[in-house]
PDB file of C-alpha atoms in Angstrom:
ATOM      1  CA  ASN A   1     -13.017  76.933-185.742  1.00 66.00           C
ATOM      2  CA  ALA A   2     -13.210  74.159-183.195  1.00 81.00           C
ATOM      3  CA  GLY A   3     -12.507  76.540-180.272  1.00 95.00           C
ATOM      4  CA  VAL A   4     -11.132  74.704-177.235  1.00 97.00           C
ATOM      5  CA  THR A   5     -10.964  70.916-177.420  1.00 97.00           C
ATOM      6  CA  GLN A   6     -10.131  68.562-174.569  1.00 98.00           C
ATOM      7  CA  THR A   7      -8.992  64.959-174.820  1.00 97.00           C
ATOM      8  CA  PRO A   8     -10.205  62.584-173.440  1.00 97.00           C
ATOM      9  CA  LYS A   9     -13.819  63.296-172.417  1.00 96.00           C
ATOM     10  CA  PHE A  10     -13.958  60.515-169.822  1.00 97.00           C
ATOM     11  CA  ARG A  11     -11.348  58.444-168.025  1.00 97.00           C
ATOM     12  CA  VAL A  12     -11.182  56.019-165.117  1.00 97.00           C
ATOM     13  CA  LEU A  13      -7.819  55.583-163.416  1.00 97.00           C
ATOM     14  CA  LYS A  14      -6.596  53.355-160.660  1.00 97.00           C
ATOM     15  CA  THR A  15      -4.853  54.969-157.702  1.00 98.00           C
ATOM     16  CA  GLY A  16      -1.198  55.502-158.522  1.00 97.00           C
ATOM     17  CA  GLN A  17      -1.610  55.510-162.297  1.00 97.00           C
ATOM     18  CA  SER A  18      -0.529  58.443-164.387  1.00 97.00           C
ATOM     19  CA  MET A  19      -2.197  60.219-167.268  1.00 96.00           C
ATOM     20  CA  THR A  20      -2.101  63.371-169.352  1.00 98.00           C
ATOM     21  CA  LEU A  21      -5.039  65.543-170.332  1.00 98.00           C
ATOM     22  CA  LEU A  22      -4.656  67.467-173.566  1.00 98.00           C
ATOM     23  CA  CYS A  23      -6.136  70.860-174.306  1.00 98.00           C
ATOM     24  CA  ALA A  24      -5.937  72.357-177.783  1.00 98.00           C
ATOM     25  CA  GLN A  25      -7.178  75.768-178.968  1.00 97.00           C
ATOM     26  CA  ASP A  26      -7.261  77.190-182.463  1.00 96.00           C
ATOM     27  CA  MET A  27      -7.977  80.832-181.595  1.00 95.00           C
ATOM     28  CA  ASN A  28      -4.325  81.903-181.245  1.00 95.00           C
ATOM     29  CA  HIS A  29      -4.918  82.730-177.572  1.00 94.00           C
ATOM     30  CA  GLU A  30      -1.908  83.562-175.439  1.00 92.00           C
ATOM     31  CA  TYR A  31      -3.416  82.474-172.113  1.00 92.00           C
ATOM     32  CA  MET A  32      -4.507  78.981-171.196  1.00 94.00           C
ATOM     33  CA  TYR A  33      -5.890  77.651-167.916  1.00 95.00           C
ATOM     34  CA  TRP A  34      -6.710  74.357-166.235  1.00 97.00           C
ATOM     35  CA  TYR A  35      -9.557  74.284-163.694  1.00 97.00           C
ATOM     36  CA  ARG A  36     -11.139  71.520-161.696  1.00 97.00           C
ATOM     37  CA  GLN A  37     -14.824  71.561-160.818  1.00 96.00           C
ATOM     38  CA  ASP A  38     -16.123  69.854-157.716  1.00 93.00           C
ATOM     39  CA  PRO A  39     -19.651  70.066-156.269  1.00 83.00           C
ATOM     40  CA  GLY A  40     -20.116  73.207-154.180  1.00 78.00           C
ATOM     41  CA  MET A  41     -16.604  74.448-154.863  1.00 81.00           C
ATOM     42  CA  GLY A  42     -16.931  76.095-158.207  1.00 88.00           C
ATOM     43  CA  LEU A  43     -14.051  76.258-160.662  1.00 94.00           C
ATOM     44  CA  ARG A  44     -10.676  76.183-158.970  1.00 94.00           C
ATOM     45  CA  LEU A  45      -7.576  77.167-160.894  1.00 92.00           C
ATOM     46  CA  ILE A  46      -4.907  74.444-161.001  1.00 96.00           C
ATOM     47  CA  HIS A  47      -2.228  75.896-163.295  1.00 95.00           C
ATOM     48  CA  TYR A  48      -2.159  78.419-166.068  1.00 92.00           C
ATOM     49  CA  SER A  49       0.099  79.699-168.813  1.00 93.00           C
ATOM     50  CA  VAL A  50       0.576  83.177-170.220  1.00 89.00           C
ATOM     51  CA  GLY A  51       2.463  82.033-173.288  1.00 92.00           C
ATOM     52  CA  GLU A  52       4.397  79.281-174.985  1.00 94.00           C
ATOM     53  CA  GLY A  53       7.043  77.859-172.676  1.00 94.00           C
ATOM     54  CA  THR A  54       5.630  79.471-169.511  1.00 92.00           C
ATOM     55  CA  THR A  55       3.509  78.028-166.713  1.00 94.00           C
ATOM     56  CA  ALA A  56       2.397  79.220-163.285  1.00 91.00           C
ATOM     57  CA  LYS A  57       0.648  77.763-160.248  1.00 91.00           C
ATOM     58  CA  GLY A  58      -2.976  78.490-159.512  1.00 90.00           C
ATOM     59  CA  GLU A  59      -5.032  77.902-156.378  1.00 89.00           C
ATOM     60  CA  VAL A  60      -4.732  74.093-156.166  1.00 95.00           C
ATOM     61  CA  PRO A  61      -1.548  72.990-158.007  1.00 96.00           C
ATOM     62  CA  ASP A  62      -0.427  70.095-155.805  1.00 97.00           C
ATOM     63  CA  GLY A  63      -0.390  66.702-157.515  1.00 97.00           C
ATOM     64  CA  TYR A  64      -0.465  68.178-161.022  1.00 98.00           C
ATOM     65  CA  ASN A  65       2.116  69.273-163.574  1.00 97.00           C
ATOM     66  CA  VAL A  66       1.646  71.176-166.818  1.00 98.00           C
ATOM     67  CA  SER A  67       3.523  71.969-169.990  1.00 98.00           C
ATOM     68  CA  ARG A  68       3.012  74.449-172.815  1.00 97.00           C
ATOM     69  CA  LEU A  69       5.481  73.460-175.506  1.00 96.00           C
ATOM     70  CA  LYS A  70       3.297  74.847-178.293  1.00 96.00           C
ATOM     71  CA  LYS A  71       1.086  77.916-178.131  1.00 97.00           C
ATOM     72  CA  GLN A  72      -2.031  75.982-179.088  1.00 97.00           C
ATOM     73  CA  ASN A  73      -1.603  73.118-176.596  1.00 98.00           C
ATOM     74  CA  PHE A  74      -1.680  72.968-172.801  1.00 98.00           C
ATOM     75  CA  LEU A  75      -1.107  69.593-171.132  1.00 98.00           C
ATOM     76  CA  LEU A  76      -2.145  68.652-167.608  1.00 98.00           C
ATOM     77  CA  GLY A  77      -0.371  65.683-166.040  1.00 98.00           C
ATOM     78  CA  LEU A  78      -1.182  63.532-163.054  1.00 97.00           C
ATOM     79  CA  GLU A  79       1.930  61.576-162.103  1.00 93.00           C
ATOM     80  CA  SER A  80       0.339  59.408-159.410  1.00 96.00           C
ATOM     81  CA  ALA A  81      -3.435  59.719-159.359  1.00 97.00           C
ATOM     82  CA  ALA A  82      -5.308  59.827-156.038  1.00 97.00           C
ATOM     83  CA  PRO A  83      -9.058  59.478-155.330  1.00 97.00           C
ATOM     84  CA  SER A  84      -9.064  63.163-154.271  1.00 97.00           C
ATOM     85  CA  GLN A  85      -8.338  64.020-157.897  1.00 97.00           C
ATOM     86  CA  THR A  86     -11.681  62.642-159.012  1.00 97.00           C
ATOM     87  CA  SER A  87     -13.257  65.677-160.628  1.00 97.00           C
ATOM     88  CA  VAL A  88     -14.347  67.334-163.836  1.00 97.00           C
ATOM     89  CA  TYR A  89     -11.449  69.169-165.453  1.00 98.00           C
ATOM     90  CA  PHE A  90     -11.955  72.165-167.691  1.00 98.00           C
ATOM     91  CA  CYS A  91      -9.429  73.857-169.889  1.00 98.00           C
ATOM     92  CA  ALA A  92      -9.925  77.474-170.967  1.00 96.00           C
ATOM     93  CA  SER A  93      -8.104  79.995-173.115  1.00 95.00           C
ATOM     94  CA  SER A  94      -8.183  83.743-173.684  1.00 91.00           C
ATOM     95  CA  TYR A  95      -6.302  86.606-175.253  1.00 88.00           C
ATOM     96  CA  ALA A  96      -3.685  88.314-173.102  1.00 80.00           C
ATOM     97  CA  SER A  97      -5.776  91.435-172.512  1.00 72.00           C
ATOM     98  CA  SER A  98      -7.129  91.495-168.967  1.00 64.00           C
ATOM     99  CA  ASN A  99     -10.731  92.121-169.941  1.00 71.00           C
ATOM    100  CA  THR A 100     -11.459  89.517-172.572  1.00 79.00           C
ATOM    101  CA  GLU A 101     -13.606  86.408-172.503  1.00 88.00           C
ATOM    102  CA  ALA A 102     -12.209  83.025-171.538  1.00 91.00           C
ATOM    103  CA  PHE A 103     -13.492  80.153-173.689  1.00 95.00           C
ATOM    104  CA  PHE A 104     -13.898  76.728-172.130  1.00 97.00           C
ATOM    105  CA  GLY A 105     -13.439  73.218-173.438  1.00 97.00           C
ATOM    106  CA  GLN A 106     -16.158  70.622-173.007  1.00 97.00           C
ATOM    107  CA  GLY A 107     -14.592  69.119-169.892  1.00 97.00           C
ATOM    108  CA  THR A 108     -12.982  65.820-168.903  1.00 97.00           C
ATOM    109  CA  ARG A 109     -14.655  63.663-166.286  1.00 97.00           C
ATOM    110  CA  LEU A 110     -11.930  61.813-164.386  1.00 97.00           C
ATOM    111  CA  THR A 111     -12.615  59.116-161.810  1.00 97.00           C
ATOM    112  CA  VAL A 112      -9.796  57.698-159.689  1.00 97.00           C
ATOM    113  CA  VAL A 113     -10.659  54.428-157.973  1.00 97.00           C
TER     114      VAL A 113
ATOM    115  CA  GLY B  26      -4.272  86.990-154.353  1.00 71.00           C
ATOM    116  CA  GLU B  27      -7.827  87.426-155.501  1.00 78.00           C
ATOM    117  CA  ASN B  28     -10.649  85.713-153.631  1.00 87.00           C
ATOM    118  CA  VAL B  29     -14.210  85.738-154.941  1.00 92.00           C
ATOM    119  CA  GLU B  30     -17.182  84.840-152.758  1.00 95.00           C
ATOM    120  CA  GLN B  31     -20.610  84.152-154.254  1.00 96.00           C
ATOM    121  CA  HIS B  32     -24.072  84.051-152.648  1.00 97.00           C
ATOM    122  CA  PRO B  33     -26.453  82.347-152.506  1.00 97.00           C
ATOM    123  CA  SER B  34     -25.300  78.834-153.334  1.00 95.00           C
ATOM    124  CA  THR B  35     -28.823  77.871-154.425  1.00 97.00           C
ATOM    125  CA  LEU B  36     -31.728  80.018-155.565  1.00 98.00           C
ATOM    126  CA  SER B  37     -35.246  78.948-156.414  1.00 98.00           C
ATOM    127  CA  VAL B  38     -37.723  81.319-158.105  1.00 98.00           C
ATOM    128  CA  GLN B  39     -41.049  81.175-159.872  1.00 98.00           C
ATOM    129  CA  GLU B  40     -41.136  81.781-163.596  1.00 98.00           C
ATOM    130  CA  GLY B  41     -41.466  85.493-164.265  1.00 98.00           C
ATOM    131  CA  ASP B  42     -39.820  86.556-161.010  1.00 98.00           C
ATOM    132  CA  SER B  43     -36.421  88.222-160.790  1.00 98.00           C
ATOM    133  CA  ALA B  44     -33.225  86.559-159.570  1.00 98.00           C
ATOM    134  CA  VAL B  45     -30.213  88.281-158.040  1.00 98.00           C
ATOM    135  CA  ILE B  46     -26.818  86.704-157.395  1.00 98.00           C
ATOM    136  CA  LYS B  47     -24.123  88.603-155.512  1.00 98.00           C
ATOM    137  CA  CYS B  48     -20.346  88.333-155.469  1.00 97.00           C
ATOM    138  CA  THR B  49     -17.646  90.055-153.471  1.00 97.00           C
ATOM    139  CA  TYR B  50     -13.980  90.236-154.358  1.00 94.00           C
ATOM    140  CA  SER B  51     -10.916  90.908-152.273  1.00 90.00           C
ATOM    141  CA  ASP B  52      -8.396  92.495-154.637  1.00 86.00           C
ATOM    142  CA  SER B  53      -9.112  96.165-155.266  1.00 86.00           C
ATOM    143  CA  ALA B  54      -6.882  96.067-158.364  1.00 84.00           C
ATOM    144  CA  SER B  55      -9.209  93.628-160.150  1.00 87.00           C
ATOM    145  CA  ASN B  56     -10.760  95.262-163.182  1.00 87.00           C
ATOM    146  CA  TYR B  57     -12.754  92.634-165.058  1.00 90.00           C
ATOM    147  CA  PHE B  58     -15.781  90.720-163.789  1.00 94.00           C
ATOM    148  CA  PRO B  59     -17.446  88.161-166.066  1.00 95.00           C
ATOM    149  CA  TRP B  60     -20.469  85.970-165.394  1.00 97.00           C
ATOM    150  CA  TYR B  61     -20.687  82.457-166.794  1.00 97.00           C
ATOM    151  CA  LYS B  62     -23.690  80.152-167.157  1.00 98.00           C
ATOM    152  CA  GLN B  63     -23.230  76.397-167.046  1.00 97.00           C
ATOM    153  CA  GLU B  64     -26.078  74.142-168.066  1.00 96.00           C
ATOM    154  CA  LEU B  65     -26.125  70.570-166.827  1.00 92.00           C
ATOM    155  CA  GLY B  66     -23.318  68.542-168.367  1.00 91.00           C
ATOM    156  CA  LYS B  67     -22.049  71.417-170.484  1.00 94.00           C
ATOM    157  CA  ARG B  68     -19.154  73.839-170.439  1.00 96.00           C
ATOM    158  CA  PRO B  69     -19.372  77.292-168.790  1.00 96.00           C
ATOM    159  CA  GLN B  70     -20.228  80.050-171.255  1.00 96.00           C
ATOM    160  CA  LEU B  71     -19.962  83.798-170.860  1.00 95.00           C
ATOM    161  CA  ILE B  72     -23.296  85.599-170.566  1.00 97.00           C
ATOM    162  CA  ILE B  73     -22.225  89.094-169.571  1.00 96.00           C
ATOM    163  CA  ASP B  74     -19.181  90.912-168.248  1.00 94.00           C
ATOM    164  CA  ILE B  75     -18.351  94.292-166.769  1.00 93.00           C
ATOM    165  CA  ARG B  76     -15.172  96.308-166.570  1.00 89.00           C
ATOM    166  CA  SER B  77     -14.170  98.426-163.604  1.00 83.00           C
ATOM    167  CA  ASN B  78     -14.743 101.721-165.392  1.00 84.00           C
ATOM    168  CA  VAL B  79     -18.464 100.937-165.740  1.00 83.00           C
ATOM    169  CA  GLY B  80     -21.085 100.768-162.978  1.00 91.00           C
ATOM    170  CA  GLU B  81     -23.806  98.875-164.808  1.00 95.00           C
ATOM    171  CA  LYS B  82     -24.301  96.902-168.004  1.00 95.00           C
ATOM    172  CA  LYS B  83     -27.482  95.442-169.414  1.00 96.00           C
ATOM    173  CA  ASP B  84     -28.219  92.892-172.119  1.00 95.00           C
ATOM    174  CA  GLN B  85     -31.929  92.163-172.595  1.00 96.00           C
ATOM    175  CA  ARG B  86     -33.121  90.367-169.437  1.00 97.00           C
ATOM    176  CA  ILE B  87     -29.751  90.228-167.709  1.00 98.00           C
ATOM    177  CA  ALA B  88     -27.807  93.039-166.085  1.00 98.00           C
ATOM    178  CA  VAL B  89     -24.708  93.344-163.973  1.00 98.00           C
ATOM    179  CA  THR B  90     -23.900  96.079-161.462  1.00 97.00           C
ATOM    180  CA  LEU B  91     -20.513  96.855-159.957  1.00 96.00           C
ATOM    181  CA  ASN B  92     -19.710  98.735-156.748  1.00 95.00           C
ATOM    182  CA  LYS B  93     -15.956  99.262-156.714  1.00 92.00           C
ATOM    183  CA  THR B  94     -15.940 100.968-153.322  1.00 92.00           C
ATOM    184  CA  ALA B  95     -17.640  98.032-151.634  1.00 94.00           C
ATOM    185  CA  LYS B  96     -15.907  95.518-153.914  1.00 94.00           C
ATOM    186  CA  HIS B  97     -19.032  93.681-154.930  1.00 95.00           C
ATOM    187  CA  PHE B  98     -20.923  93.003-158.134  1.00 97.00           C
ATOM    188  CA  SER B  99     -24.279  91.422-158.844  1.00 98.00           C
ATOM    189  CA  LEU B 100     -26.103  89.595-161.621  1.00 98.00           C
ATOM    190  CA  HIS B 101     -29.766  90.466-162.137  1.00 98.00           C
ATOM    191  CA  ILE B 102     -32.075  88.303-164.240  1.00 98.00           C
ATOM    192  CA  THR B 103     -35.558  89.656-164.843  1.00 98.00           C
ATOM    193  CA  GLU B 104     -38.643  87.796-166.095  1.00 98.00           C
ATOM    194  CA  THR B 105     -36.981  84.466-165.431  1.00 98.00           C
ATOM    195  CA  GLN B 106     -37.788  81.508-167.663  1.00 97.00           C
ATOM    196  CA  PRO B 107     -37.280  77.750-167.119  1.00 96.00           C
ATOM    197  CA  GLU B 108     -34.350  77.816-169.564  1.00 96.00           C
ATOM    198  CA  ASP B 109     -32.537  80.173-167.173  1.00 98.00           C
ATOM    199  CA  SER B 110     -32.147  77.200-164.816  1.00 98.00           C
ATOM    200  CA  ALA B 111     -28.400  76.523-164.583  1.00 97.00           C
ATOM    201  CA  VAL B 112     -25.348  77.118-162.421  1.00 97.00           C
ATOM    202  CA  TYR B 113     -24.033  80.668-162.600  1.00 98.00           C
ATOM    203  CA  PHE B 114     -20.433  81.598-161.800  1.00 97.00           C
ATOM    204  CA  CYS B 115     -18.986  85.014-161.171  1.00 97.00           C
ATOM    205  CA  ALA B 116     -15.272  85.688-161.599  1.00 94.00           C
ATOM    206  CA  GLY B 117     -12.697  88.396-161.075  1.00 91.00           C
ATOM    207  CA  ARG B 118      -9.448  89.158-162.800  1.00 86.00           C
ATOM    208  CA  ASN B 119      -6.518  91.233-161.578  1.00 75.00           C
ATOM    209  CA  PRO B 120      -4.178  92.118-164.435  1.00 66.00           C
ATOM    210  CA  PHE B 121      -1.409  93.051-162.046  1.00 61.00           C
ATOM    211  CA  SER B 122      -1.274  89.890-159.939  1.00 57.00           C
ATOM    212  CA  GLY B 123       2.441  89.240-160.134  1.00 54.00           C
ATOM    213  CA  GLY B 124       2.361  90.122-163.796  1.00 49.00           C
ATOM    214  CA  TYR B 125       0.033  87.274-164.538  1.00 59.00           C
ATOM    215  CA  ASN B 126      -3.603  87.403-165.460  1.00 68.00           C
ATOM    216  CA  LYS B 127      -5.448  84.862-163.343  1.00 79.00           C
ATOM    217  CA  LEU B 128      -9.212  84.446-163.643  1.00 85.00           C
ATOM    218  CA  ILE B 129     -10.614  83.417-160.247  1.00 89.00           C
ATOM    219  CA  PHE B 130     -14.157  82.063-159.928  1.00 92.00           C
ATOM    220  CA  GLY B 131     -16.759  82.078-157.188  1.00 94.00           C
ATOM    221  CA  ALA B 132     -18.249  78.797-155.943  1.00 94.00           C
ATOM    222  CA  GLY B 133     -21.342  79.078-158.142  1.00 95.00           C
ATOM    223  CA  THR B 134     -25.097  79.535-157.681  1.00 97.00           C
ATOM    224  CA  ARG B 135     -27.548  76.872-158.750  1.00 96.00           C
ATOM    225  CA  LEU B 136     -30.640  78.669-160.051  1.00 98.00           C
ATOM    226  CA  ALA B 137     -33.896  76.775-160.442  1.00 98.00           C
ATOM    227  CA  VAL B 138     -36.807  78.474-162.210  1.00 98.00           C
ATOM    228  CA  HIS B 139     -40.113  76.729-161.593  1.00 96.00           C
ATOM    229  CA  PRO B 140     -42.976  77.010-164.109  1.00 92.00           C
TER     230      PRO B 140
END
């Protein structure tokens, strides 16, 4: 099993450009999450999904959109990138039970110039 | 919603000493508290977790304690080794938060173990 895979690993965007980050998991997990990691601020939840076709806002959703058209994929979109969105983005997935481990992808380092 | 605070933000210890990291949470309905370790440039990985019906859990050199009344939980690492150097994150999960199952993280603790 590959676990949780993120694409791409690195990306540089110009302000105003758009892009989509892809997260794929092969563990048949119901829940999927997108976090951003900034120095001194830990992992902040952007959006998450509890199942195919559902999404919900996390702690810092502004400027991002998500879609979960297939159970195994969770897409994070930036419609008009801003320098404040420079960060490392992590996707994670877990089973629906409240007390089970969340598995993380390897991260995407995004720089907006 | 849930808010998790973590202290200290940095911790420096000598090899062989113990390290303790503390977290507090705001939502009394939270029932699952994992700890993740993130080495430089790598993804966070679970090292230990505790559920609200348990007060303490131990796995070799690491242990976690939970005080539900005070709403805080702690990670204890004994006999620290240089390979324990990493950023550690605590997290809390409330299964009843609007029907959704958010996992909220603390800000992290950078642990440095000096030989």
